[in-house]
Amino acid sequence: VLEDILAGLEAGEYMYTTMEYYENIFPYIYINMIKVGELSGSLTNSLKQAVEYLDDTEALNKKIRSILIPNIVQFVLLLALLIIGSLVAIPTIQGIFDELGTKDSLPAITIWFSNFIKGAMEAWYIPLGIIAAIVGAILAYINTPKGKYNFHYFKYKMPIFGGLIFALDFSRLMKAMLLNLKNGMRIQEALEVSKNVVQNYVMLSIIETSINNILVGSSWIEPFENSGLASPMTIEMLKIGMQTDLPEMMEKLVEYMEIDIDNILTKITKALPQIMYLIVGIVLIFVVIVVLVPCIQVYMGNFLFSAYGV
């Protein structure tokens, strides 16, 4: 691959044009950051940004994995305990009750859940078909232009991670624009070249509207403001930059956004464990009620008194 890229460079092509043939090796964002650097004449800075982006992404993924994986494992184990207990332990306990003729019975929720699991196991193709149909319908909708746009909009508005996803995309766009502006590009050209560093259709739509506004003599900042996604602070900093020195103000904007992203990450790392603990806790309570309570009934042996008429 590197030899192919080198051959392309020796033939007078840009590096990013050859890298685009190997999208399965080089991340999309990385290729487009290099593209911005080559077209703007700031390849060194673009490469630094690309490396920082990859490092930051990996660090973020490690943080999220360290929170999610242990709790997901607990959730899966509790779910397995719940299902196995309903299929094995509950019928055994019910058999003991029936054999001894006790008037005691299992909790109503235990009987209901056990019957539900049995029904789902016997007619497994029905729930599986329903799930497959729902997933297929969602994927088919997302693959339509309107569905993809709505899905990308949901990414920006989703709980917990939405603000972070938008902040990362907007920060990358501003960094790419800053490189282009410093190398003498006009705002329209800077937007045109920089838009490839994001893949989100909503952000791309905002950028295209900004470019069209420039062509008709309107403010390129207005679409970002009207979207309701960018914070008032970032919008005001861009407006002040247009009245003073835009590259200088965008440098401060990038610094501000890095601080903002760190704050969002801190909030996520604090909130995510609490949410996972809540989900695992609910499943654990259900396991106790459905499986452990009947087991405790057998252990205590109180059902023997009613079985012998005592």
PDB file of N, CA, C and O in Angstrom, residues 75-112:
ATOM      1  N   PHE A  75     -24.915  -7.717  33.096  1.00  0.00           N
ATOM      2  CA  PHE A  75     -26.276  -7.747  32.571  1.00  0.00           C
ATOM      3  C   PHE A  75     -26.561  -9.077  31.863  1.00  0.00           C
ATOM      4  O   PHE A  75     -27.601  -9.705  32.085  1.00  0.00           O
ATOM      5  N   VAL A  76     -25.626  -9.535  31.019  1.00  0.00           N
ATOM      6  CA  VAL A  76     -25.812 -10.785  30.270  1.00  0.00           C
ATOM      7  C   VAL A  76     -25.865 -11.977  31.224  1.00  0.00           C
ATOM      8  O   VAL A  76     -26.704 -12.876  31.069  1.00  0.00           O
ATOM      9  N   LEU A  77     -24.980 -11.992  32.237  1.00  0.00           N
ATOM     10  CA  LEU A  77     -24.972 -13.099  33.191  1.00  0.00           C
ATOM     11  C   LEU A  77     -26.269 -13.146  33.996  1.00  0.00           C
ATOM     12  O   LEU A  77     -26.825 -14.230  34.233  1.00  0.00           O
ATOM     13  N   LEU A  78     -26.751 -11.982  34.431  1.00  0.00           N
ATOM     14  CA  LEU A  78     -28.021 -11.940  35.169  1.00  0.00           C
ATOM     15  C   LEU A  78     -29.184 -12.392  34.293  1.00  0.00           C
ATOM     16  O   LEU A  78     -30.082 -13.106  34.745  1.00  0.00           O
ATOM     17  N   LEU A  79     -29.148 -11.969  33.026  1.00  0.00           N
ATOM     18  CA  LEU A  79     -30.202 -12.369  32.091  1.00  0.00           C
ATOM     19  C   LEU A  79     -30.170 -13.882  31.876  1.00  0.00           C
ATOM     20  O   LEU A  79     -31.225 -14.540  31.837  1.00  0.00           O
ATOM     21  N   ALA A  80     -28.950 -14.440  31.747  1.00  0.00           N
ATOM     22  CA  ALA A  80     -28.824 -15.895  31.584  1.00  0.00           C
ATOM     23  C   ALA A  80     -29.325 -16.620  32.832  1.00  0.00           C
ATOM     24  O   ALA A  80     -30.026 -17.645  32.726  1.00  0.00           O
ATOM     25  N   LEU A  81     -28.975 -16.091  34.006  1.00  0.00           N
ATOM     26  CA  LEU A  81     -29.456 -16.683  35.257  1.00  0.00           C
ATOM     27  C   LEU A  81     -30.978 -16.652  35.325  1.00  0.00           C
ATOM     28  O   LEU A  81     -31.617 -17.624  35.754  1.00  0.00           O
ATOM     29  N   LEU A  82     -31.566 -15.550  34.881  1.00  0.00           N
ATOM     30  CA  LEU A  82     -33.011 -15.399  34.901  1.00  0.00           C
ATOM     31  C   LEU A  82     -33.687 -16.422  33.989  1.00  0.00           C
ATOM     32  O   LEU A  82     -34.659 -17.084  34.375  1.00  0.00           O
ATOM     33  N   ILE A  83     -33.150 -16.571  32.780  1.00  0.00           N
ATOM     34  CA  ILE A  83     -33.753 -17.490  31.804  1.00  0.00           C
ATOM     35  C   ILE A  83     -33.548 -18.942  32.229  1.00  0.00           C
ATOM     36  O   ILE A  83     -34.495 -19.749  32.214  1.00  0.00           O
ATOM     37  N   ILE A  84     -32.315 -19.304  32.627  1.00  0.00           N
ATOM     38  CA  ILE A  84     -32.034 -20.681  33.043  1.00  0.00           C
ATOM     39  C   ILE A  84     -32.828 -21.041  34.289  1.00  0.00           C
ATOM     40  O   ILE A  84     -33.380 -22.152  34.400  1.00  0.00           O
ATOM     41  N   GLY A  85     -32.907 -20.082  35.229  1.00  0.00           N
ATOM     42  CA  GLY A  85     -33.691 -20.336  36.439  1.00  0.00           C
ATOM     43  C   GLY A  85     -35.153 -20.566  36.130  1.00  0.00           C
ATOM     44  O   GLY A  85     -35.807 -21.423  36.735  1.00  0.00           O
ATOM     45  N   SER A  86     -35.682 -19.817  35.155  1.00  0.00           N
ATOM     46  CA  SER A  86     -37.086 -19.976  34.782  1.00  0.00           C
ATOM     47  C   SER A  86     -37.339 -21.309  34.080  1.00  0.00           C
ATOM     48  O   SER A  86     -38.404 -21.897  34.221  1.00  0.00           O
ATOM     49  N   LEU A  87     -36.339 -21.787  33.326  1.00  0.00           N
ATOM     50  CA  LEU A  87     -36.511 -23.041  32.577  1.00  0.00           C
ATOM     51  C   LEU A  87     -36.205 -24.280  33.411  1.00  0.00           C
ATOM     52  O   LEU A  87     -36.743 -25.356  33.135  1.00  0.00           O
ATOM     53  N   VAL A  88     -35.333 -24.149  34.432  1.00  0.00           N
ATOM     54  CA  VAL A  88     -34.890 -25.321  35.193  1.00  0.00           C
ATOM     55  C   VAL A  88     -35.390 -25.294  36.632  1.00  0.00           C
ATOM     56  O   VAL A  88     -36.087 -26.214  37.081  1.00  0.00           O
ATOM     57  N   ALA A  89     -35.042 -24.213  37.354  1.00  0.00           N
ATOM     58  CA  ALA A  89     -35.345 -24.186  38.786  1.00  0.00           C
ATOM     59  C   ALA A  89     -36.841 -24.069  39.066  1.00  0.00           C
ATOM     60  O   ALA A  89     -37.373 -24.785  39.928  1.00  0.00           O
ATOM     61  N   ILE A  90     -37.532 -23.190  38.351  1.00  0.00           N
ATOM     62  CA  ILE A  90     -38.947 -22.945  38.637  1.00  0.00           C
ATOM     63  C   ILE A  90     -39.801 -24.196  38.410  1.00  0.00           C
ATOM     64  O   ILE A  90     -40.599 -24.573  39.284  1.00  0.00           O
ATOM     65  N   PRO A  91     -39.672 -24.905  37.242  1.00  0.00           N
ATOM     66  CA  PRO A  91     -40.455 -26.143  37.080  1.00  0.00           C
ATOM     67  C   PRO A  91     -40.134 -27.193  38.144  1.00  0.00           C
ATOM     68  O   PRO A  91     -41.022 -27.936  38.578  1.00  0.00           O
ATOM     69  N   THR A  92     -38.869 -27.271  38.592  1.00  0.00           N
ATOM     70  CA  THR A  92     -38.490 -28.235  39.631  1.00  0.00           C
ATOM     71  C   THR A  92     -39.201 -27.918  40.937  1.00  0.00           C
ATOM     72  O   THR A  92     -39.743 -28.808  41.609  1.00  0.00           O
ATOM     73  N   ILE A  93     -39.196 -26.626  41.308  1.00  0.00           N
ATOM     74  CA  ILE A  93     -39.853 -26.215  42.545  1.00  0.00           C
ATOM     75  C   ILE A  93     -41.363 -26.455  42.445  1.00  0.00           C
ATOM     76  O   ILE A  93     -42.000 -26.934  43.395  1.00  0.00           O
ATOM     77  N   GLN A  94     -41.945 -26.137  41.289  1.00  0.00           N
ATOM     78  CA  GLN A  94     -43.369 -26.355  41.098  1.00  0.00           C
ATOM     79  C   GLN A  94     -43.702 -27.851  41.186  1.00  0.00           C
ATOM     80  O   GLN A  94     -44.741 -28.242  41.740  1.00  0.00           O
ATOM     81  N   GLY A  95     -42.783 -28.710  40.683  1.00  0.00           N
ATOM     82  CA  GLY A  95     -42.984 -30.156  40.769  1.00  0.00           C
ATOM     83  C   GLY A  95     -42.990 -30.638  42.206  1.00  0.00           C
ATOM     84  O   GLY A  95     -43.777 -31.528  42.579  1.00  0.00           O
ATOM     85  N   ILE A  96     -42.124 -30.058  43.037  1.00  0.00           N
ATOM     86  CA  ILE A  96     -42.089 -30.417  44.461  1.00  0.00           C
ATOM     87  C   ILE A  96     -43.402 -30.030  45.133  1.00  0.00           C
ATOM     88  O   ILE A  96     -43.986 -30.804  45.902  1.00  0.00           O
ATOM     89  N   PHE A  97     -43.899 -28.839  44.846  1.00  0.00           N
ATOM     90  CA  PHE A  97     -45.160 -28.369  45.420  1.00  0.00           C
ATOM     91  C   PHE A  97     -46.304 -29.302  45.024  1.00  0.00           C
ATOM     92  O   PHE A  97     -47.134 -29.695  45.859  1.00  0.00           O
ATOM     93  N   ASP A  98     -46.360 -29.664  43.731  1.00  0.00           N
ATOM     94  CA  ASP A  98     -47.449 -30.525  43.234  1.00  0.00           C
ATOM     95  C   ASP A  98     -47.369 -31.922  43.824  1.00  0.00           C
ATOM     96  O   ASP A  98     -48.396 -32.529  44.159  1.00  0.00           O
ATOM     97  N   GLU A  99     -46.138 -32.450  43.976  1.00  0.00           N
ATOM     98  CA  GLU A  99     -45.960 -33.809  44.498  1.00  0.00           C
ATOM     99  C   GLU A  99     -46.402 -33.919  45.944  1.00  0.00           C
ATOM    100  O   GLU A  99     -47.000 -34.916  46.353  1.00  0.00           O
ATOM    101  N   LEU A 100     -46.110 -32.892  46.725  1.00  0.00           N
ATOM    102  CA  LEU A 100     -46.464 -32.928  48.144  1.00  0.00           C
ATOM    103  C   LEU A 100     -47.883 -32.449  48.400  1.00  0.00           C
ATOM    104  O   LEU A 100     -48.390 -32.584  49.510  1.00  0.00           O
ATOM    105  N   GLY A 101     -48.512 -31.855  47.412  1.00  0.00           N
ATOM    106  CA  GLY A 101     -49.886 -31.395  47.571  1.00  0.00           C
ATOM    107  C   GLY A 101     -50.036 -30.189  48.461  1.00  0.00           C
ATOM    108  O   GLY A 101     -51.074 -30.020  49.118  1.00  0.00           O
ATOM    109  N   THR A 102     -49.033 -29.341  48.515  1.00  0.00           N
ATOM    110  CA  THR A 102     -49.101 -28.142  49.349  1.00  0.00           C
ATOM    111  C   THR A 102     -50.024 -27.101  48.732  1.00  0.00           C
ATOM    112  O   THR A 102     -50.220 -27.048  47.515  1.00  0.00           O
ATOM    113  N   LYS A 103     -50.616 -26.302  49.587  1.00  0.00           N
ATOM    114  CA  LYS A 103     -51.484 -25.219  49.114  1.00  0.00           C
ATOM    115  C   LYS A 103     -50.673 -23.981  48.732  1.00  0.00           C
ATOM    116  O   LYS A 103     -51.199 -23.064  48.111  1.00  0.00           O
ATOM    117  N   ASP A 104     -49.410 -23.961  49.145  1.00  0.00           N
ATOM    118  CA  ASP A 104     -48.558 -22.832  48.771  1.00  0.00           C
ATOM    119  C   ASP A 104     -48.314 -22.845  47.256  1.00  0.00           C
ATOM    120  O   ASP A 104     -48.340 -23.904  46.627  1.00  0.00           O
ATOM    121  N   SER A 105     -48.092 -21.702  46.707  1.00  0.00           N
ATOM    122  CA  SER A 105     -47.820 -21.602  45.265  1.00  0.00           C
ATOM    123  C   SER A 105     -46.695 -20.604  45.026  1.00  0.00           C
ATOM    124  O   SER A 105     -46.363 -19.797  45.904  1.00  0.00           O
ATOM    125  N   LEU A 106     -46.138 -20.673  43.852  1.00  0.00           N
ATOM    126  CA  LEU A 106     -45.086 -19.733  43.477  1.00  0.00           C
ATOM    127  C   LEU A 106     -45.675 -18.344  43.290  1.00  0.00           C
ATOM    128  O   LEU A 106     -46.874 -18.199  43.019  1.00  0.00           O
ATOM    129  N   PRO A 107     -44.837 -17.297  43.438  1.00  0.00           N
ATOM    130  CA  PRO A 107     -45.334 -15.934  43.173  1.00  0.00           C
ATOM    131  C   PRO A 107     -45.917 -15.822  41.766  1.00  0.00           C
ATOM    132  O   PRO A 107     -45.441 -16.470  40.831  1.00  0.00           O
ATOM    133  N   ALA A 108     -46.958 -15.005  41.625  1.00  0.00           N
ATOM    134  CA  ALA A 108     -47.651 -14.865  40.337  1.00  0.00           C
ATOM    135  C   ALA A 108     -46.698 -14.412  39.239  1.00  0.00           C
ATOM    136  O   ALA A 108     -46.762 -14.888  38.103  1.00  0.00           O
ATOM    137  N   ILE A 109     -45.776 -13.502  39.565  1.00  0.00           N
ATOM    138  CA  ILE A 109     -44.847 -12.990  38.553  1.00  0.00           C
ATOM    139  C   ILE A 109     -43.884 -14.094  38.105  1.00  0.00           C
ATOM    140  O   ILE A 109     -43.476 -14.154  36.943  1.00  0.00           O
ATOM    141  N   THR A 110     -43.551 -15.014  39.037  1.00  0.00           N
ATOM    142  CA  THR A 110     -42.673 -16.133  38.684  1.00  0.00           C
ATOM    143  C   THR A 110     -43.370 -17.068  37.702  1.00  0.00           C
ATOM    144  O   THR A 110     -42.781 -17.488  36.695  1.00  0.00           O
ATOM    145  N   ILE A 111     -44.635 -17.395  37.990  1.00  0.00           N
ATOM    146  CA  ILE A 111     -45.397 -18.274  37.101  1.00  0.00           C
ATOM    147  C   ILE A 111     -45.566 -17.627  35.734  1.00  0.00           C
ATOM    148  O   ILE A 111     -45.400 -18.278  34.696  1.00  0.00           O
ATOM    149  N   TRP A 112     -45.885 -16.316  35.733  1.00  0.00           N
ATOM    150  CA  TRP A 112     -46.083 -15.615  34.455  1.00  0.00           C
ATOM    151  C   TRP A 112     -44.812 -15.606  33.620  1.00  0.00           C
ATOM    152  O   TRP A 112     -44.829 -15.918  32.430  1.00  0.00           O
TER     153      TRP A 112
END
